[in-house]
Amino acid sequence: MRTTMSFTWTSALNVTLLLLLVAAIVVACLTLPVDKILKDLLEWIDRNLGPWGPLALIAAYIPLTVLAVPASVLTLGGGYLYGLPIGFIADSIGATVGAVASFLLGRTIGKSLVVSRLKDYPQFRLVTIAIQRSGFKISILLRLAPFVPFNILNYLLSVTPVPLGEYTLASWLGMMPITLALVYVGTTFKDLSDVTRGWGEFSKTHLVRNAIFYSY
């Protein structure tokens, strides 16, 4: 009984902390000039890091993906700064590392919250059953199809039986087409400001949608 009570209080605390974190992120992203901050980050990487820039770009994906902030500006920026193939390699690795970080968070301290949200995705329960038989194939198909938004999918897959290795490989391969497309678009930009143009409104809509997922 004591163990059960301890587990319940721990789970409740984890969920509360995650909800507070999500609320703080949404408020910050709706009030702060996130597009300008990311543009400044890309400029700083370009000016100061030289050959180490792609590694910094990879690292930047982790907090954005975990916090459900759209990272497409980094993908476009990678194309603008480094072109093909370097930009594609860096963006592909960064997106995968970010997806793995979200997956691990959802499988550990965020598990209770993610499981409670599955009721909003009844069709995903069928996916969970299918993943028990073919985790890799289902995971890669979900990445290729617009079934669930990218950041939400990271967390939903974290509470399925798919092994970490299969999830990582499926995510990497499944995200390649859109990553390649965005990197190529980035190579066509004439100025870094083109990378963040129109991103602000898109990111706000995206964040509100994600906040609804985590909060209800």
PDB file of N, CA and C in Angstrom, residues 23-123:
ATOM      1  N   ALA A  23       3.254  24.746 -20.042  1.00  0.00           N
ATOM      2  CA  ALA A  23       2.609  26.059 -19.956  1.00  0.00           C
ATOM      3  C   ALA A  23       3.633  27.180 -20.059  1.00  0.00           C
ATOM      4  N   ALA A  24       4.754  27.023 -19.379  1.00  0.00           N
ATOM      5  CA  ALA A  24       5.800  28.048 -19.426  1.00  0.00           C
ATOM      6  C   ALA A  24       6.375  28.178 -20.825  1.00  0.00           C
ATOM      7  N   ILE A  25       6.551  27.050 -21.501  1.00  0.00           N
ATOM      8  CA  ILE A  25       7.100  27.068 -22.861  1.00  0.00           C
ATOM      9  C   ILE A  25       6.150  27.777 -23.816  1.00  0.00           C
ATOM     10  N   VAL A  26       4.861  27.428 -23.714  1.00  0.00           N
ATOM     11  CA  VAL A  26       3.876  28.039 -24.609  1.00  0.00           C
ATOM     12  C   VAL A  26       3.814  29.544 -24.392  1.00  0.00           C
ATOM     13  N   VAL A  27       3.765  29.972 -23.143  1.00  0.00           N
ATOM     14  CA  VAL A  27       3.727  31.405 -22.846  1.00  0.00           C
ATOM     15  C   VAL A  27       4.969  32.099 -23.388  1.00  0.00           C
ATOM     16  N   ALA A  28       6.116  31.483 -23.178  1.00  0.00           N
ATOM     17  CA  ALA A  28       7.364  32.086 -23.654  1.00  0.00           C
ATOM     18  C   ALA A  28       7.386  32.195 -25.168  1.00  0.00           C
ATOM     19  N   CYS A  29       6.945  31.126 -25.843  1.00  0.00           N
ATOM     20  CA  CYS A  29       6.998  31.122 -27.304  1.00  0.00           C
ATOM     21  C   CYS A  29       5.949  32.034 -27.923  1.00  0.00           C
ATOM     22  N   LEU A  30       4.847  32.279 -27.194  1.00  0.00           N
ATOM     23  CA  LEU A  30       3.827  33.185 -27.710  1.00  0.00           C
ATOM     24  C   LEU A  30       4.174  34.642 -27.447  1.00  0.00           C
ATOM     25  N   THR A  31       5.043  34.896 -26.495  1.00  0.00           N
ATOM     26  CA  THR A  31       5.379  36.278 -26.137  1.00  0.00           C
ATOM     27  C   THR A  31       6.783  36.686 -26.571  1.00  0.00           C
ATOM     28  N   LEU A  32       7.705  35.739 -26.598  1.00  0.00           N
ATOM     29  CA  LEU A  32       9.076  36.060 -26.998  1.00  0.00           C
ATOM     30  C   LEU A  32       9.235  35.939 -28.510  1.00  0.00           C
ATOM     31  N   PRO A  33      10.155  36.706 -29.098  1.00  0.00           N
ATOM     32  CA  PRO A  33      10.413  36.615 -30.542  1.00  0.00           C
ATOM     33  C   PRO A  33      11.270  35.392 -30.863  1.00  0.00           C
ATOM     34  N   VAL A  34      10.641  34.207 -30.792  1.00  0.00           N
ATOM     35  CA  VAL A  34      11.401  32.974 -30.971  1.00  0.00           C
ATOM     36  C   VAL A  34      12.052  32.921 -32.344  1.00  0.00           C
ATOM     37  N   ASP A  35      11.335  33.416 -33.367  1.00  0.00           N
ATOM     38  CA  ASP A  35      11.916  33.403 -34.704  1.00  0.00           C
ATOM     39  C   ASP A  35      13.199  34.223 -34.762  1.00  0.00           C
ATOM     40  N   LYS A  36      13.219  35.372 -34.095  1.00  0.00           N
ATOM     41  CA  LYS A  36      14.426  36.201 -34.063  1.00  0.00           C
ATOM     42  C   LYS A  36      15.541  35.518 -33.270  1.00  0.00           C
ATOM     43  N   ILE A  37      15.156  34.875 -32.172  1.00  0.00           N
ATOM     44  CA  ILE A  37      16.150  34.172 -31.357  1.00  0.00           C
ATOM     45  C   ILE A  37      16.825  33.071 -32.171  1.00  0.00           C
ATOM     46  N   LEU A  38      16.026  32.310 -32.918  1.00  0.00           N
ATOM     47  CA  LEU A  38      16.594  31.238 -33.725  1.00  0.00           C
ATOM     48  C   LEU A  38      17.438  31.784 -34.870  1.00  0.00           C
ATOM     49  N   LYS A  39      16.990  32.892 -35.451  1.00  0.00           N
ATOM     50  CA  LYS A  39      17.782  33.528 -36.507  1.00  0.00           C
ATOM     51  C   LYS A  39      19.121  33.993 -35.952  1.00  0.00           C
ATOM     52  N   ASP A  40      19.097  34.600 -34.767  1.00  0.00           N
ATOM     53  CA  ASP A  40      20.347  35.041 -34.135  1.00  0.00           C
ATOM     54  C   ASP A  40      21.253  33.854 -33.821  1.00  0.00           C
ATOM     55  N   LEU A  41      20.641  32.745 -33.410  1.00  0.00           N
ATOM     56  CA  LEU A  41      21.427  31.543 -33.126  1.00  0.00           C
ATOM     57  C   LEU A  41      22.133  31.046 -34.382  1.00  0.00           C
ATOM     58  N   LEU A  42      21.402  31.001 -35.492  1.00  0.00           N
ATOM     59  CA  LEU A  42      22.006  30.550 -36.745  1.00  0.00           C
ATOM     60  C   LEU A  42      23.121  31.488 -37.187  1.00  0.00           C
ATOM     61  N   GLU A  43      22.904  32.790 -37.015  1.00  0.00           N
ATOM     62  CA  GLU A  43      23.943  33.756 -37.369  1.00  0.00           C
ATOM     63  C   GLU A  43      25.179  33.573 -36.489  1.00  0.00           C
ATOM     64  N   TRP A  44      24.953  33.332 -35.199  1.00  0.00           N
ATOM     65  CA  TRP A  44      26.072  33.132 -34.276  1.00  0.00           C
ATOM     66  C   TRP A  44      26.861  31.876 -34.638  1.00  0.00           C
ATOM     67  N   ILE A  45      26.151  30.814 -34.978  1.00  0.00           N
ATOM     68  CA  ILE A  45      26.813  29.578 -35.395  1.00  0.00           C
ATOM     69  C   ILE A  45      27.653  29.820 -36.637  1.00  0.00           C
ATOM     70  N   ASP A  46      27.088  30.556 -37.582  1.00  0.00           N
ATOM     71  CA  ASP A  46      27.782  30.821 -38.838  1.00  0.00           C
ATOM     72  C   ASP A  46      29.032  31.666 -38.627  1.00  0.00           C
ATOM     73  N   ARG A  47      28.949  32.669 -37.744  1.00  0.00           N
ATOM     74  CA  ARG A  47      30.067  33.601 -37.543  1.00  0.00           C
ATOM     75  C   ARG A  47      31.177  33.029 -36.672  1.00  0.00           C
ATOM     76  N   ASN A  48      30.807  32.225 -35.679  1.00  0.00           N
ATOM     77  CA  ASN A  48      31.767  31.897 -34.627  1.00  0.00           C
ATOM     78  C   ASN A  48      32.268  30.457 -34.577  1.00  0.00           C
ATOM     79  N   LEU A  49      31.533  29.530 -35.130  1.00  0.00           N
ATOM     80  CA  LEU A  49      31.889  28.133 -34.900  1.00  0.00           C
ATOM     81  C   LEU A  49      32.610  27.454 -36.052  1.00  0.00           C
ATOM     82  N   GLY A  50      32.613  28.070 -37.203  1.00  0.00           N
ATOM     83  CA  GLY A  50      33.359  27.504 -38.317  1.00  0.00           C
ATOM     84  C   GLY A  50      32.981  26.060 -38.592  1.00  0.00           C
ATOM     85  N   PRO A  51      33.985  25.164 -38.655  1.00  0.00           N
ATOM     86  CA  PRO A  51      33.700  23.754 -38.973  1.00  0.00           C
ATOM     87  C   PRO A  51      32.917  23.024 -37.886  1.00  0.00           C
ATOM     88  N   TRP A  52      32.836  23.619 -36.689  1.00  0.00           N
ATOM     89  CA  TRP A  52      32.064  23.012 -35.602  1.00  0.00           C
ATOM     90  C   TRP A  52      30.583  23.395 -35.658  1.00  0.00           C
ATOM     91  N   GLY A  53      30.223  24.240 -36.593  1.00  0.00           N
ATOM     92  CA  GLY A  53      28.844  24.699 -36.702  1.00  0.00           C
ATOM     93  C   GLY A  53      27.817  23.588 -36.835  1.00  0.00           C
ATOM     94  N   PRO A  54      28.056  22.596 -37.708  1.00  0.00           N
ATOM     95  CA  PRO A  54      27.071  21.516 -37.838  1.00  0.00           C
ATOM     96  C   PRO A  54      26.803  20.778 -36.529  1.00  0.00           C
ATOM     97  N   LEU A  55      27.823  20.638 -35.684  1.00  0.00           N
ATOM     98  CA  LEU A  55      27.616  19.983 -34.387  1.00  0.00           C
ATOM     99  C   LEU A  55      26.710  20.817 -33.483  1.00  0.00           C
ATOM    100  N   ALA A  56      26.890  22.140 -33.525  1.00  0.00           N
ATOM    101  CA  ALA A  56      26.024  23.025 -32.741  1.00  0.00           C
ATOM    102  C   ALA A  56      24.592  22.964 -33.257  1.00  0.00           C
ATOM    103  N   LEU A  57      24.448  22.862 -34.577  1.00  0.00           N
ATOM    104  CA  LEU A  57      23.117  22.750 -35.170  1.00  0.00           C
ATOM    105  C   LEU A  57      22.430  21.475 -34.687  1.00  0.00           C
ATOM    106  N   ILE A  58      23.173  20.386 -34.652  1.00  0.00           N
ATOM    107  CA  ILE A  58      22.631  19.117 -34.159  1.00  0.00           C
ATOM    108  C   ILE A  58      22.168  19.260 -32.713  1.00  0.00           C
ATOM    109  N   ALA A  59      23.005  19.865 -31.886  1.00  0.00           N
ATOM    110  CA  ALA A  59      22.679  20.024 -30.464  1.00  0.00           C
ATOM    111  C   ALA A  59      21.441  20.888 -30.263  1.00  0.00           C
ATOM    112  N   ALA A  60      21.237  21.880 -31.137  1.00  0.00           N
ATOM    113  CA  ALA A  60      20.099  22.796 -30.991  1.00  0.00           C
ATOM    114  C   ALA A  60      18.765  22.084 -31.179  1.00  0.00           C
ATOM    115  N   TYR A  61      18.776  20.976 -31.897  1.00  0.00           N
ATOM    116  CA  TYR A  61      17.536  20.230 -32.113  1.00  0.00           C
ATOM    117  C   TYR A  61      16.975  19.645 -30.820  1.00  0.00           C
ATOM    118  N   ILE A  62      17.850  19.296 -29.890  1.00  0.00           N
ATOM    119  CA  ILE A  62      17.403  18.566 -28.699  1.00  0.00           C
ATOM    120  C   ILE A  62      16.397  19.364 -27.873  1.00  0.00           C
ATOM    121  N   PRO A  63      16.728  20.589 -27.423  1.00  0.00           N
ATOM    122  CA  PRO A  63      15.737  21.320 -26.624  1.00  0.00           C
ATOM    123  C   PRO A  63      14.488  21.683 -27.412  1.00  0.00           C
ATOM    124  N   LEU A  64      14.639  22.025 -28.688  1.00  0.00           N
ATOM    125  CA  LEU A  64      13.463  22.394 -29.480  1.00  0.00           C
ATOM    126  C   LEU A  64      12.498  21.222 -29.614  1.00  0.00           C
ATOM    127  N   THR A  65      13.038  20.043 -29.907  1.00  0.00           N
ATOM    128  CA  THR A  65      12.179  18.876 -30.101  1.00  0.00           C
ATOM    129  C   THR A  65      11.537  18.429 -28.797  1.00  0.00           C
ATOM    130  N   VAL A  66      12.309  18.387 -27.732  1.00  0.00           N
ATOM    131  CA  VAL A  66      11.780  17.979 -26.426  1.00  0.00           C
ATOM    132  C   VAL A  66      10.688  18.934 -25.963  1.00  0.00           C
ATOM    133  N   LEU A  67      10.872  20.222 -26.232  1.00  0.00           N
ATOM    134  CA  LEU A  67       9.903  21.222 -25.793  1.00  0.00           C
ATOM    135  C   LEU A  67       8.800  21.458 -26.817  1.00  0.00           C
ATOM    136  N   ALA A  68       8.771  20.625 -27.866  1.00  0.00           N
ATOM    137  CA  ALA A  68       7.716  20.676 -28.885  1.00  0.00           C
ATOM    138  C   ALA A  68       7.692  21.989 -29.650  1.00  0.00           C
ATOM    139  N   VAL A  69       8.845  22.614 -29.801  1.00  0.00           N
ATOM    140  CA  VAL A  69       8.963  23.819 -30.626  1.00  0.00           C
ATOM    141  C   VAL A  69       9.321  23.376 -32.041  1.00  0.00           C
ATOM    142  N   PRO A  70       8.593  23.835 -33.063  1.00  0.00           N
ATOM    143  CA  PRO A  70       8.899  23.425 -34.430  1.00  0.00           C
ATOM    144  C   PRO A  70      10.353  23.701 -34.788  1.00  0.00           C
ATOM    145  N   ALA A  71      11.046  22.682 -35.272  1.00  0.00           N
ATOM    146  CA  ALA A  71      12.472  22.804 -35.577  1.00  0.00           C
ATOM    147  C   ALA A  71      12.740  22.979 -37.061  1.00  0.00           C
ATOM    148  N   SER A  72      11.693  23.210 -37.849  1.00  0.00           N
ATOM    149  CA  SER A  72      11.889  23.339 -39.290  1.00  0.00           C
ATOM    150  C   SER A  72      12.803  24.503 -39.648  1.00  0.00           C
ATOM    151  N   VAL A  73      12.831  25.545 -38.802  1.00  0.00           N
ATOM    152  CA  VAL A  73      13.710  26.674 -39.076  1.00  0.00           C
ATOM    153  C   VAL A  73      15.171  26.233 -39.013  1.00  0.00           C
ATOM    154  N   LEU A  74      15.497  25.286 -38.147  1.00  0.00           N
ATOM    155  CA  LEU A  74      16.860  24.763 -38.095  1.00  0.00           C
ATOM    156  C   LEU A  74      17.173  23.948 -39.345  1.00  0.00           C
ATOM    157  N   THR A  75      16.182  23.205 -39.820  1.00  0.00           N
ATOM    158  CA  THR A  75      16.385  22.401 -41.024  1.00  0.00           C
ATOM    159  C   THR A  75      16.637  23.300 -42.228  1.00  0.00           C
ATOM    160  N   LEU A  76      15.823  24.333 -42.360  1.00  0.00           N
ATOM    161  CA  LEU A  76      16.032  25.303 -43.435  1.00  0.00           C
ATOM    162  C   LEU A  76      17.367  26.012 -43.265  1.00  0.00           C
ATOM    163  N   GLY A  77      17.679  26.374 -42.016  1.00  0.00           N
ATOM    164  CA  GLY A  77      18.938  27.052 -41.741  1.00  0.00           C
ATOM    165  C   GLY A  77      20.134  26.194 -42.070  1.00  0.00           C
ATOM    166  N   GLY A  78      20.032  24.893 -41.801  1.00  0.00           N
ATOM    167  CA  GLY A  78      21.118  23.990 -42.156  1.00  0.00           C
ATOM    168  C   GLY A  78      21.360  23.967 -43.647  1.00  0.00           C
ATOM    169  N   GLY A  79      20.272  24.007 -44.421  1.00  0.00           N
ATOM    170  CA  GLY A  79      20.418  24.056 -45.871  1.00  0.00           C
ATOM    171  C   GLY A  79      21.046  25.353 -46.335  1.00  0.00           C
ATOM    172  N   TYR A  80      20.623  26.459 -45.723  1.00  0.00           N
ATOM    173  CA  TYR A  80      21.168  27.766 -46.108  1.00  0.00           C
ATOM    174  C   TYR A  80      22.646  27.879 -45.762  1.00  0.00           C
ATOM    175  N   LEU A  81      23.021  27.449 -44.556  1.00  0.00           N
ATOM    176  CA  LEU A  81      24.395  27.629 -44.086  1.00  0.00           C
ATOM    177  C   LEU A  81      25.375  26.644 -44.702  1.00  0.00           C
ATOM    178  N   TYR A  82      24.946  25.389 -44.859  1.00  0.00           N
ATOM    179  CA  TYR A  82      25.910  24.347 -45.220  1.00  0.00           C
ATOM    180  C   TYR A  82      25.598  23.622 -46.520  1.00  0.00           C
ATOM    181  N   GLY A  83      24.392  23.853 -47.061  1.00  0.00           N
ATOM    182  CA  GLY A  83      24.050  23.235 -48.330  1.00  0.00           C
ATOM    183  C   GLY A  83      23.985  21.720 -48.249  1.00  0.00           C
ATOM    184  N   LEU A  84      24.025  21.107 -49.419  1.00  0.00           N
ATOM    185  CA  LEU A  84      24.048  19.649 -49.513  1.00  0.00           C
ATOM    186  C   LEU A  84      25.480  19.197 -49.789  1.00  0.00           C
ATOM    187  N   PRO A  85      25.950  18.118 -49.168  1.00  0.00           N
ATOM    188  CA  PRO A  85      25.213  17.211 -48.280  1.00  0.00           C
ATOM    189  C   PRO A  85      25.367  17.521 -46.785  1.00  0.00           C
ATOM    190  N   ILE A  86      26.279  18.458 -46.429  1.00  0.00           N
ATOM    191  CA  ILE A  86      26.582  18.682 -45.014  1.00  0.00           C
ATOM    192  C   ILE A  86      25.338  19.095 -44.232  1.00  0.00           C
ATOM    193  N   GLY A  87      24.566  20.035 -44.790  1.00  0.00           N
ATOM    194  CA  GLY A  87      23.360  20.485 -44.105  1.00  0.00           C
ATOM    195  C   GLY A  87      22.371  19.358 -43.891  1.00  0.00           C
ATOM    196  N   PHE A  88      22.228  18.508 -44.900  1.00  0.00           N
ATOM    197  CA  PHE A  88      21.302  17.377 -44.777  1.00  0.00           C
ATOM    198  C   PHE A  88      21.761  16.401 -43.698  1.00  0.00           C
ATOM    199  N   ILE A  89      23.050  16.099 -43.673  1.00  0.00           N
ATOM    200  CA  ILE A  89      23.576  15.162 -42.672  1.00  0.00           C
ATOM    201  C   ILE A  89      23.365  15.711 -41.260  1.00  0.00           C
ATOM    202  N   ALA A  90      23.706  16.987 -41.061  1.00  0.00           N
ATOM    203  CA  ALA A  90      23.564  17.600 -39.733  1.00  0.00           C
ATOM    204  C   ALA A  90      22.103  17.653 -39.303  1.00  0.00           C
ATOM    205  N   ASP A  91      21.230  18.083 -40.210  1.00  0.00           N
ATOM    206  CA  ASP A  91      19.806  18.182 -39.870  1.00  0.00           C
ATOM    207  C   ASP A  91      19.195  16.810 -39.608  1.00  0.00           C
ATOM    208  N   SER A  92      19.594  15.826 -40.402  1.00  0.00           N
ATOM    209  CA  SER A  92      19.052  14.484 -40.236  1.00  0.00           C
ATOM    210  C   SER A  92      19.453  13.890 -38.884  1.00  0.00           C
ATOM    211  N   ILE A  93      20.720  14.071 -38.525  1.00  0.00           N
ATOM    212  CA  ILE A  93      21.184  13.576 -37.226  1.00  0.00           C
ATOM    213  C   ILE A  93      20.512  14.343 -36.091  1.00  0.00           C
ATOM    214  N   GLY A  94      20.431  15.670 -36.235  1.00  0.00           N
ATOM    215  CA  GLY A  94      19.830  16.493 -35.191  1.00  0.00           C
ATOM    216  C   GLY A  94      18.377  16.142 -34.936  1.00  0.00           C
ATOM    217  N   ALA A  95      17.604  15.980 -36.009  1.00  0.00           N
ATOM    218  CA  ALA A  95      16.190  15.638 -35.855  1.00  0.00           C
ATOM    219  C   ALA A  95      16.025  14.278 -35.183  1.00  0.00           C
ATOM    220  N   THR A  96      16.903  13.342 -35.534  1.00  0.00           N
ATOM    221  CA  THR A  96      16.826  12.008 -34.943  1.00  0.00           C
ATOM    222  C   THR A  96      17.203  12.032 -33.465  1.00  0.00           C
ATOM    223  N   VAL A  97      18.268  12.750 -33.136  1.00  0.00           N
ATOM    224  CA  VAL A  97      18.688  12.862 -31.734  1.00  0.00           C
ATOM    225  C   VAL A  97      17.586  13.523 -30.903  1.00  0.00           C
ATOM    226  N   GLY A  98      16.958  14.570 -31.446  1.00  0.00           N
ATOM    227  CA  GLY A  98      15.860  15.228 -30.744  1.00  0.00           C
ATOM    228  C   GLY A  98      14.679  14.297 -30.539  1.00  0.00           C
ATOM    229  N   ALA A  99      14.372  13.499 -31.570  1.00  0.00           N
ATOM    230  CA  ALA A  99      13.264  12.549 -31.462  1.00  0.00           C
ATOM    231  C   ALA A  99      13.549  11.491 -30.401  1.00  0.00           C
ATOM    232  N   VAL A 100      14.796  11.042 -30.329  1.00  0.00           N
ATOM    233  CA  VAL A 100      15.176  10.046 -29.320  1.00  0.00           C
ATOM    234  C   VAL A 100      15.083  10.640 -27.913  1.00  0.00           C
ATOM    235  N   ALA A 101      15.505  11.885 -27.768  1.00  0.00           N
ATOM    236  CA  ALA A 101      15.424  12.544 -26.458  1.00  0.00           C
ATOM    237  C   ALA A 101      13.972  12.639 -25.989  1.00  0.00           C
ATOM    238  N   SER A 102      13.069  13.009 -26.899  1.00  0.00           N
ATOM    239  CA  SER A 102      11.644  13.081 -26.549  1.00  0.00           C
ATOM    240  C   SER A 102      11.100  11.701 -26.196  1.00  0.00           C
ATOM    241  N   PHE A 103      11.514  10.713 -26.966  1.00  0.00           N
ATOM    242  CA  PHE A 103      11.082   9.329 -26.730  1.00  0.00           C
ATOM    243  C   PHE A 103      11.488   8.859 -25.334  1.00  0.00           C
ATOM    244  N   LEU A 104      12.724   9.120 -24.961  1.00  0.00           N
ATOM    245  CA  LEU A 104      13.213   8.701 -23.645  1.00  0.00           C
ATOM    246  C   LEU A 104      12.503   9.447 -22.518  1.00  0.00           C
ATOM    247  N   LEU A 105      12.219  10.727 -22.746  1.00  0.00           N
ATOM    248  CA  LEU A 105      11.482  11.498 -21.745  1.00  0.00           C
ATOM    249  C   LEU A 105      10.077  10.942 -21.566  1.00  0.00           C
ATOM    250  N   GLY A 106       9.424  10.640 -22.691  1.00  0.00           N
ATOM    251  CA  GLY A 106       8.073  10.091 -22.627  1.00  0.00           C
ATOM    252  C   GLY A 106       8.020   8.699 -22.030  1.00  0.00           C
ATOM    253  N   ARG A 107       9.089   7.948 -22.180  1.00  0.00           N
ATOM    254  CA  ARG A 107       9.118   6.579 -21.652  1.00  0.00           C
ATOM    255  C   ARG A 107       9.452   6.549 -20.163  1.00  0.00           C
ATOM    256  N   THR A 108       9.931   7.667 -19.623  1.00  0.00           N
ATOM    257  CA  THR A 108      10.326   7.702 -18.212  1.00  0.00           C
ATOM    258  C   THR A 108       9.398   8.622 -17.422  1.00  0.00           C
ATOM    259  N   ILE A 109       9.834   9.842 -17.149  1.00  0.00           N
ATOM    260  CA  ILE A 109       9.064  10.703 -16.250  1.00  0.00           C
ATOM    261  C   ILE A 109       7.765  11.217 -16.862  1.00  0.00           C
ATOM    262  N   GLY A 110       7.656  11.190 -18.187  1.00  0.00           N
ATOM    263  CA  GLY A 110       6.435  11.698 -18.807  1.00  0.00           C
ATOM    264  C   GLY A 110       5.440  10.625 -19.184  1.00  0.00           C
ATOM    265  N   LYS A 111       5.693   9.388 -18.787  1.00  0.00           N
ATOM    266  CA  LYS A 111       4.858   8.274 -19.241  1.00  0.00           C
ATOM    267  C   LYS A 111       3.402   8.418 -18.814  1.00  0.00           C
ATOM    268  N   SER A 112       3.152   8.795 -17.573  1.00  0.00           N
ATOM    269  CA  SER A 112       1.773   8.910 -17.071  1.00  0.00           C
ATOM    270  C   SER A 112       0.972   9.922 -17.876  1.00  0.00           C
ATOM    271  N   LEU A 113       1.599  11.046 -18.195  1.00  0.00           N
ATOM    272  CA  LEU A 113       0.910  12.086 -18.954  1.00  0.00           C
ATOM    273  C   LEU A 113       0.608  11.621 -20.367  1.00  0.00           C
ATOM    274  N   VAL A 114       1.572  10.983 -21.016  1.00  0.00           N
ATOM    275  CA  VAL A 114       1.375  10.531 -22.391  1.00  0.00           C
ATOM    276  C   VAL A 114       0.276   9.475 -22.455  1.00  0.00           C
ATOM    277  N   VAL A 115       0.292   8.529 -21.536  1.00  0.00           N
ATOM    278  CA  VAL A 115      -0.736   7.480 -21.512  1.00  0.00           C
ATOM    279  C   VAL A 115      -2.123   8.086 -21.342  1.00  0.00           C
ATOM    280  N   SER A 116      -2.233   9.104 -20.508  1.00  0.00           N
ATOM    281  CA  SER A 116      -3.535   9.739 -20.284  1.00  0.00           C
ATOM    282  C   SER A 116      -4.044  10.455 -21.521  1.00  0.00           C
ATOM    283  N   ARG A 117      -3.144  10.823 -22.437  1.00  0.00           N
ATOM    284  CA  ARG A 117      -3.541  11.527 -23.639  1.00  0.00           C
ATOM    285  C   ARG A 117      -3.956  10.583 -24.770  1.00  0.00           C
ATOM    286  N   LEU A 118      -3.677   9.301 -24.624  1.00  0.00           N
ATOM    287  CA  LEU A 118      -3.999   8.354 -25.683  1.00  0.00           C
ATOM    288  C   LEU A 118      -5.493   8.269 -25.957  1.00  0.00           C
ATOM    289  N   LYS A 119      -6.333   8.635 -24.983  1.00  0.00           N
ATOM    290  CA  LYS A 119      -7.782   8.585 -25.192  1.00  0.00           C
ATOM    291  C   LYS A 119      -8.213   9.551 -26.286  1.00  0.00           C
ATOM    292  N   ASP A 120      -7.395  10.577 -26.551  1.00  0.00           N
ATOM    293  CA  ASP A 120      -7.713  11.530 -27.609  1.00  0.00           C
ATOM    294  C   ASP A 120      -7.318  10.997 -28.982  1.00  0.00           C
ATOM    295  N   TYR A 121      -6.600   9.874 -29.003  1.00  0.00           N
ATOM    296  CA  TYR A 121      -6.171   9.260 -30.261  1.00  0.00           C
ATOM    297  C   TYR A 121      -6.584   7.784 -30.240  1.00  0.00           C
ATOM    298  N   PRO A 122      -7.901   7.497 -30.309  1.00  0.00           N
ATOM    299  CA  PRO A 122      -8.360   6.104 -30.215  1.00  0.00           C
ATOM    300  C   PRO A 122      -7.776   5.216 -31.301  1.00  0.00           C
ATOM    301  N   GLN A 123      -7.533   5.790 -32.491  1.00  0.00           N
ATOM    302  CA  GLN A 123      -6.959   4.997 -33.563  1.00  0.00           C
ATOM    303  C   GLN A 123      -5.530   4.575 -33.257  1.00  0.00           C
TER     304      GLN A 123
END
